[in-house]
Short mmCIF file of C-alpha atoms in Angstrom, two decimals:
data_model
loop_
_atom_site.label_atom_id
_atom_site.label_comp_id
_atom_site.label_asym_id
_atom_site.label_seq_id
_atom_site.Cartn_x
_atom_site.Cartn_y
_atom_site.Cartn_z
CA MET A 299 10.37 -18.77 22.57
CA HIS A 300 10.75 -15.13 21.07
CA THR A 301 8.43 -14.30 18.13
CA ASP A 302 8.40 -10.80 16.76
CA GLY A 303 9.96 -9.53 19.93
CA HIS A 304 7.28 -11.44 22.04
CA ASP A 305 8.38 -14.08 24.62
CA LEU A 306 5.56 -16.58 24.33
CA ARG A 307 6.82 -18.60 26.93
CA HIS A 308 6.93 -15.90 29.80
CA HIS A 309 4.08 -16.30 32.15
CA GLY A 310 3.01 -14.65 35.48
CA ASP A 311 4.63 -17.25 37.61
CA ALA A 312 7.89 -15.76 36.64
CA GLU A 313 7.08 -12.64 38.66
CA VAL A 314 6.81 -14.52 41.84
CA ARG A 315 9.86 -17.06 41.64
CA ASP A 316 13.29 -16.56 43.42
CA ASP A 317 13.46 -12.98 44.43
CA GLY A 318 9.68 -12.29 44.09
CA SER A 319 8.37 -15.24 46.13
CA ALA A 320 7.99 -12.67 49.06
CA LEU A 321 5.97 -10.36 47.09
CA VAL A 322 2.03 -9.81 47.21
CA ASP A 323 1.14 -11.91 44.24
CA LEU A 324 -0.93 -9.93 41.62
CA ALA A 325 0.71 -11.77 38.68
CA VAL A 326 -0.69 -15.30 38.54
CA ASN A 327 -4.17 -15.42 37.98
CA VAL A 328 -4.91 -18.14 40.40
CA ARG A 329 -7.55 -17.49 43.05
CA ALA A 330 -6.26 -16.74 46.36
CA ASP A 331 -6.50 -18.74 49.47
CA THR A 332 -7.06 -22.21 47.66
CA PRO A 333 -7.54 -24.93 47.22
CA PRO A 334 -10.01 -25.02 50.17
CA ALA A 335 -9.46 -27.46 53.09
CA TRP A 336 -12.18 -29.94 51.99
CA LEU A 337 -10.47 -30.26 48.62
CA ARG A 338 -7.06 -30.69 49.90
CA GLU A 339 -8.38 -33.37 52.22
CA HIS A 340 -10.04 -35.05 49.26
CA VAL A 341 -7.13 -34.99 47.25
CA ALA A 342 -4.76 -36.16 50.21
CA ALA A 343 -7.13 -39.03 50.66
CA SER A 344 -6.36 -40.34 47.17
CA LEU A 345 -2.81 -40.86 47.99
CA THR A 346 -3.50 -44.34 49.46
CA GLY A 347 -4.07 -45.38 45.93
CA LEU A 348 -0.89 -44.34 44.12
CA ALA A 349 0.48 -48.02 43.98
CA ALA A 350 -2.24 -48.65 41.26
CA TYR A 351 -2.14 -46.88 37.75
CA PRO A 352 -4.43 -43.87 37.41
CA ASP A 353 -7.93 -44.63 36.30
CA GLY A 354 -9.81 -41.64 34.85
CA ARG A 355 -13.34 -43.15 34.07
CA ALA A 356 -15.01 -41.82 37.14
CA ALA A 357 -13.73 -38.35 36.71
CA ARG A 358 -14.27 -38.40 32.90
CA ALA A 359 -17.81 -39.65 33.73
CA ALA A 360 -18.33 -36.66 36.49
CA VAL A 361 -17.10 -33.99 33.81
CA ALA A 362 -19.27 -35.24 31.18
CA ALA A 363 -22.10 -35.14 33.70
CA ARG A 364 -21.34 -31.57 34.70
CA HIS A 365 -21.81 -30.49 31.21
CA GLY A 366 -24.64 -32.75 30.14
CA LEU A 367 -22.45 -34.70 27.50
CA PRO A 368 -21.54 -38.11 26.79
CA VAL A 369 -18.13 -39.42 27.95
CA GLU A 370 -16.83 -39.83 24.57
CA ARG A 371 -16.82 -36.05 24.18
CA VAL A 372 -14.59 -35.58 27.07
CA LEU A 373 -10.80 -35.85 27.30
CA LEU A 374 -8.79 -35.12 30.68
CA THR A 375 -5.68 -33.43 30.27
CA ALA A 376 -2.65 -32.46 32.55
CA GLY A 377 -3.96 -29.00 32.66
CA ALA A 378 -5.34 -27.03 29.72
CA ALA A 379 -1.76 -26.50 28.40
CA GLU A 380 -1.36 -30.05 27.58
CA ALA A 381 -4.33 -29.87 25.54
CA PHE A 382 -2.75 -27.18 23.23
CA VAL A 383 0.17 -29.37 22.68
CA LEU A 384 -2.03 -32.26 21.72
CA LEU A 385 -4.06 -29.98 19.44
CA ALA A 386 -0.82 -28.62 17.72
CA ARG A 387 0.61 -32.23 17.21
CA ALA A 388 -2.61 -34.40 16.53
CA LEU A 389 -4.66 -32.17 14.31
CA LYS A 390 -3.72 -31.85 10.49
CA VAL A 391 -4.07 -28.02 9.77
CA ARG A 392 -3.00 -25.77 6.98
CA ARG A 393 -3.70 -22.37 8.23
CA PRO A 394 -3.77 -22.06 11.73
CA VAL A 395 -4.92 -18.53 13.33
CA VAL A 396 -4.67 -17.22 16.78
CA VAL A 397 -6.70 -14.23 18.08
CA HIS A 398 -4.57 -11.96 20.04
CA PRO A 399 -3.91 -10.54 22.55
CA GLN A 400 -4.54 -14.00 24.47
CA PHE A 401 -2.75 -16.65 26.27
CA THR A 402 0.50 -17.42 24.43
CA GLU A 403 0.75 -21.10 24.97
CA PRO A 404 -1.43 -22.05 21.91
CA GLU A 405 0.76 -20.29 19.46
CA ALA A 406 4.15 -21.33 21.27
CA ALA A 407 2.58 -25.02 20.93
CA LEU A 408 1.66 -24.69 17.16
CA ARG A 409 5.10 -23.40 16.13
CA ASP A 410 6.92 -26.13 18.21
CA ALA A 411 4.97 -28.49 16.25
CA GLY A 412 6.31 -26.82 13.16
CA HIS A 413 3.12 -25.02 12.18
CA GLY A 414 3.22 -21.62 10.50
CA VAL A 415 0.81 -19.23 12.63
CA ASP A 416 -1.20 -16.42 11.45
CA ARG A 417 -2.24 -13.60 14.09
CA VAL A 418 -5.43 -11.63 14.32
CA LEU A 419 -4.70 -8.60 16.56
CA LEU A 420 -7.75 -7.24 18.34
CA ARG A 421 -7.46 -3.40 18.83
CA GLU A 422 -7.45 -1.32 22.04
CA GLU A 423 -9.56 1.21 20.31
CA ASP A 424 -12.21 -1.46 19.63
CA GLY A 425 -12.04 -2.55 23.33
CA PHE A 426 -10.28 -5.70 22.13
CA ARG A 427 -13.51 -7.16 21.15
CA LEU A 428 -13.83 -9.88 18.75
CA ASP A 429 -14.05 -8.81 15.03
CA PRO A 430 -15.23 -11.96 13.31
CA ALA A 431 -14.49 -10.42 9.77
CA ALA A 432 -10.82 -10.04 10.78
CA VAL A 433 -10.47 -14.02 10.86
CA PRO A 434 -9.46 -15.27 7.53
CA GLU A 435 -12.01 -17.57 5.76
CA ASP A 436 -9.50 -20.18 4.80
CA ALA A 437 -8.29 -20.45 8.43
CA ASP A 438 -8.97 -24.18 9.28
CA LEU A 439 -7.85 -23.76 13.00
CA VAL A 440 -9.00 -20.68 15.08
CA VAL A 441 -7.95 -20.31 18.62
CA ILE A 442 -9.60 -17.61 20.85
CA GLY A 443 -10.04 -17.24 24.70
CA ASN A 444 -13.14 -16.43 26.38
CA PRO A 445 -12.85 -14.43 28.80
CA THR A 446 -9.56 -13.55 27.30
CA ASN A 447 -6.39 -13.58 29.07
CA PRO A 448 -4.91 -10.80 29.63
CA THR A 449 -7.65 -8.36 28.26
CA SER A 450 -10.47 -9.51 30.45
CA VAL A 451 -12.95 -9.32 27.55
CA LEU A 452 -15.92 -11.57 27.56
CA HIS A 453 -16.91 -12.03 23.90
CA PRO A 454 -20.61 -12.96 23.21
CA ALA A 455 -21.02 -16.61 22.65
CA ALA A 456 -22.90 -15.97 19.46
CA ALA A 457 -20.03 -13.98 17.87
CA VAL A 458 -17.42 -16.64 18.78
CA ALA A 459 -19.76 -19.76 17.74
CA GLY A 460 -20.07 -17.63 14.37
CA LEU A 461 -16.37 -18.41 13.71
CA ALA A 462 -17.27 -21.86 13.02
CA ARG A 463 -17.24 -23.18 9.58
CA PRO A 464 -17.17 -26.36 7.70
CA GLY A 465 -13.74 -27.92 7.83
CA ARG A 466 -12.41 -25.59 10.50
CA THR A 467 -11.71 -26.47 14.20
CA LEU A 468 -12.73 -23.71 16.61
CA VAL A 469 -10.72 -23.82 19.84
CA VAL A 470 -12.42 -21.80 22.58
CA ASP A 471 -10.02 -21.33 25.82
CA GLU A 472 -12.65 -21.29 28.70
CA ALA A 473 -10.08 -21.45 31.52
CA PHE A 474 -11.61 -18.47 33.16
CA MET A 475 -15.21 -19.11 32.50
CA ASP A 476 -16.15 -20.38 35.76
CA ALA A 477 -15.06 -17.11 37.30
CA VAL A 478 -17.79 -15.47 35.26
CA PRO A 479 -21.13 -15.33 37.33
CA GLY A 480 -23.41 -17.50 35.55
CA GLU A 481 -20.91 -18.74 33.14
CA ARG A 482 -22.70 -16.30 30.50
CA GLU A 483 -21.44 -16.66 27.02
CA ALA A 484 -19.99 -20.11 27.59
CA LEU A 485 -19.70 -22.76 24.78
CA ALA A 486 -18.94 -25.67 26.99
CA GLY A 487 -21.72 -28.28 26.57
CA ARG A 488 -22.73 -27.16 23.14
CA THR A 489 -22.79 -29.76 20.37
CA ASP A 490 -24.48 -27.68 17.83
CA VAL A 491 -21.28 -25.87 16.56
CA PRO A 492 -19.41 -27.82 14.04
CA GLY A 493 -15.66 -28.15 14.88
CA LEU A 494 -15.92 -26.63 18.49
CA VAL A 495 -13.27 -27.56 20.94
CA VAL A 496 -13.69 -26.05 24.24
CA LEU A 497 -10.82 -26.20 27.02
CA ARG A 498 -11.38 -25.88 30.42
CA SER A 499 -8.78 -25.65 33.49
CA LEU A 500 -9.59 -26.41 37.04
CA THR A 501 -6.25 -24.94 38.23
CA LYS A 502 -7.48 -21.35 38.32
CA THR A 503 -10.50 -21.27 40.48
CA TRP A 504 -9.30 -24.27 42.74
CA GLY A 505 -5.67 -23.17 43.12
CA LEU A 506 -4.36 -26.40 41.49
CA ALA A 507 -1.83 -25.16 39.36
CA GLY A 508 0.77 -27.44 40.84
CA LEU A 509 -1.33 -30.52 40.17
CA ARG A 510 -2.14 -29.89 36.56
CA ILE A 511 -5.81 -30.78 35.68
CA GLY A 512 -8.06 -29.53 32.75
CA TYR A 513 -10.16 -31.23 30.03
CA VAL A 514 -11.21 -30.85 26.61
CA LEU A 515 -14.84 -30.87 25.30
CA ALA A 516 -15.07 -31.90 21.52
CA ALA A 517 -16.60 -34.17 19.20
CA PRO A 518 -15.90 -37.77 19.65
CA ASP A 519 -13.47 -38.20 16.79
CA THR A 520 -11.56 -35.04 17.73
CA VAL A 521 -11.41 -36.52 21.27
CA GLY A 522 -10.14 -39.52 19.80
CA GLU A 523 -7.28 -37.96 17.71
CA LEU A 524 -6.09 -36.14 20.81
CA GLU A 525 -6.12 -39.15 22.99
CA ARG A 526 -4.05 -41.02 20.56
CA ALA A 527 -1.45 -38.35 20.93
CA GLN A 528 -1.48 -38.33 24.72
CA PRO A 529 1.02 -40.60 26.64
CA LEU A 530 -0.27 -43.32 28.96
CA TRP A 531 -1.78 -42.20 32.22
CA PRO A 532 -1.46 -38.65 31.42
CA VAL A 533 -3.31 -37.45 34.40
CA SER A 534 -2.38 -38.66 37.94
CA THR A 535 -4.46 -40.22 40.73
CA PRO A 536 -4.44 -36.96 42.73
CA ALA A 537 -5.38 -34.85 39.81
CA LEU A 538 -8.27 -37.40 38.88
CA ALA A 539 -9.73 -36.83 42.55
CA ALA A 540 -9.60 -33.40 42.06
CA ALA A 541 -11.33 -33.33 38.78
CA GLU A 542 -14.22 -35.50 40.12
CA ALA A 543 -14.48 -33.38 43.27
CA CYS A 544 -14.40 -30.00 41.50
CA VAL A 545 -17.26 -30.58 39.17
CA SER A 546 -19.49 -31.76 42.04
CA PRO A 547 -22.78 -30.02 43.05
CA ARG A 548 -20.86 -28.61 46.12
CA ALA A 549 -17.96 -27.16 44.20
CA LEU A 550 -20.15 -25.77 41.43
CA SER A 551 -22.05 -23.88 44.09
CA GLU A 552 -18.87 -22.68 45.89
CA ALA A 553 -17.45 -21.57 42.40
CA ALA A 554 -20.65 -19.77 41.81
CA ARG A 555 -20.23 -17.70 45.20
CA ALA A 556 -16.44 -17.19 44.24
CA ALA A 557 -17.49 -15.84 40.83
CA ASP A 558 -19.96 -13.31 42.51
CA ARG A 559 -16.89 -12.35 44.96
CA VAL A 560 -14.59 -11.85 42.31
CA ALA A 561 -16.89 -9.58 40.33
CA ALA A 562 -17.40 -7.37 43.18
CA ASP A 563 -13.64 -7.18 44.24
CA ARG A 564 -12.98 -6.36 40.47
CA ALA A 565 -15.33 -3.64 40.47
CA HIS A 566 -13.66 -2.12 43.71
CA LEU A 567 -10.22 -2.54 41.86
CA VAL A 568 -11.31 -0.85 38.79
CA ALA A 569 -12.95 2.00 40.57
CA GLY A 570 -9.66 2.52 42.65
CA LEU A 571 -7.58 2.64 39.33
CA ALA A 572 -9.98 5.06 37.86
CA ARG A 573 -8.65 7.63 40.60
CA PHE A 574 -5.46 7.66 38.56
CA ALA A 575 -6.91 8.58 35.30
CA GLY A 576 -5.12 11.83 35.47
CA ALA A 577 -1.97 10.21 35.58
CA GLY A 578 -2.65 8.29 32.53
CA VAL A 579 -3.89 5.02 34.12
CA ARG A 580 -6.64 3.22 31.96
CA VAL A 581 -8.14 -0.11 32.72
CA ALA A 582 -9.25 -1.82 29.43
CA GLY A 583 -12.88 -2.93 29.55
CA PRO A 584 -15.30 -3.78 30.54
CA ALA A 585 -13.45 -6.35 32.50
CA GLU A 586 -15.20 -9.64 33.08
CA GLY A 587 -12.49 -12.13 34.18
CA PRO A 588 -10.56 -12.43 37.58
CA PHE A 589 -7.92 -9.88 36.25
CA VAL A 590 -7.61 -6.44 34.61
CA LEU A 591 -5.53 -5.06 32.01
CA VAL A 592 -4.18 -1.67 32.67
CA ARG A 593 -2.52 0.86 30.52
CA VAL A 594 0.08 2.57 32.38
CA PRO A 595 2.77 5.32 31.29
CA ALA A 596 6.21 4.01 31.92
CA ALA A 597 4.84 0.79 32.76
CA VAL A 598 8.34 -0.82 32.98
CA ALA A 599 9.38 1.50 35.71
CA VAL A 600 6.00 1.46 37.46
CA ARG A 601 6.27 -2.38 37.51
CA ARG A 602 9.81 -2.16 38.99
CA GLU A 603 8.85 0.33 41.74
CA LEU A 604 5.69 -1.77 42.54
CA ARG A 605 8.09 -4.69 43.31
CA ALA A 606 10.06 -2.54 45.54
CA LEU A 607 6.97 -1.82 47.42
CA GLY A 608 5.93 -5.54 47.72
CA TYR A 609 3.61 -6.00 44.73
CA ALA A 610 4.22 -8.28 41.78
CA VAL A 611 2.11 -7.59 38.58
CA ARG A 612 2.15 -9.15 35.24
CA ARG A 613 4.06 -7.40 32.45
CA GLY A 614 1.96 -7.15 29.17
CA ASP A 615 4.65 -6.66 26.47
CA THR A 616 5.14 -10.43 26.10
CA PHE A 617 1.61 -10.76 24.56
CA PRO A 618 1.24 -10.02 20.74
CA GLY A 619 -0.79 -6.96 20.46
CA LEU A 620 0.49 -5.15 23.51
CA GLY A 621 3.37 -3.06 24.21
CA GLU A 622 5.38 -2.00 27.19
CA ASP A 623 3.03 0.22 28.64
CA TRP A 624 0.34 -2.67 29.82
CA LEU A 625 0.15 -4.44 32.94
CA ARG A 626 -2.15 -7.34 34.05
CA VAL A 627 -3.20 -7.21 37.65
CA ALA A 628 -5.20 -10.39 39.44
CA VAL A 629 -8.28 -9.53 41.24
CA ARG A 630 -7.98 -9.97 44.92
CA ASP A 631 -9.95 -9.19 48.20
CA ARG A 632 -10.42 -5.68 49.15
CA GLY A 633 -7.87 -5.59 51.70
CA THR A 634 -5.04 -6.44 49.30
CA VAL A 635 -6.43 -4.36 46.49
CA ASP A 636 -6.53 -1.19 48.97
CA GLY A 637 -2.90 -2.00 49.95
CA PHE A 638 -2.19 -2.33 45.97
CA LEU A 639 -3.80 0.87 45.45
CA ARG A 640 -2.08 2.70 48.08
CA ALA A 641 1.10 1.75 46.62
CA VAL A 642 -0.01 2.58 43.00
CA GLY A 643 -0.53 6.05 44.26
CA THR A 644 2.73 6.26 45.78
CA VAL A 645 4.44 5.23 42.45
CA VAL A 646 2.31 7.20 40.02
CA GLY A 647 2.45 10.24 42.39
CA SER A 648 6.18 9.98 42.42
CA ALA A 649 6.50 9.35 38.59
CA GLY A 650 4.34 12.59 38.22
#
């Protein structure tokens, strides 16, 4: 889907399909070396139950307990992407607004459902930070990511919650919040924000993109509307097993350690990229997610040359509010980052 020159259906996996499958993947925001062995074994054990229809009650209760909510406020989905489709199809809205740059599926889903969509474009000169005054007062559906893909900006919870209004649905995509140490600025679990809908994904931190599992946290009437728009048995038995496991105390502890590791590795990546400031390389920031947004002169050529050196990065021009000079780079371990930085030095040096 192309809108105003932006391909809303282009995602990072396109960079590593087919001829890119042998590249070092810095394009997809899924944690490397996942899922862990214990999670693979847990999911595999669920395969003995495939003859029965999926029963999501235990997984739903586990997610509710993880956030301190009643089960009526939880809806399990086939990844967060399904939730965007459900919201677009089930909710009666007059003026949906999407805050960009951000994940493009919410706008694509709204347009597919026949909605006109207004955009609020956050500005580079403001550090892509949220300006609540830029959101139209009569918007009855507002979508924002936190931390935002691709900018890696973590908006203050108070600013995001301040977008709530009577009669407005406020959708906050927290797909990457569990990669933020302490999940600071999270709204998941809050019941005091009117119209709040929080989306979570379990595919990023746990490497389950192929399994498709996520969930919605919202008021019971909103959950009911979305549930009625779902097909029967939308989440498979293995995905339900994964959901229950990924919100267990053991998993939450492991995710917290991973978030600290990502923060350290991200700082290493950002410091390394700063060495190329003289060549015009600039990291948007401060970055708080498991990826960074980088402005690079002649980024189209740079991305092509990085591929030739074995590294796939995500083009940025498919995100509304960004142009061809932007690239998104996933955070990886220091050894991988050091190899990538050497490749950047080779490319930027030759470009200079």
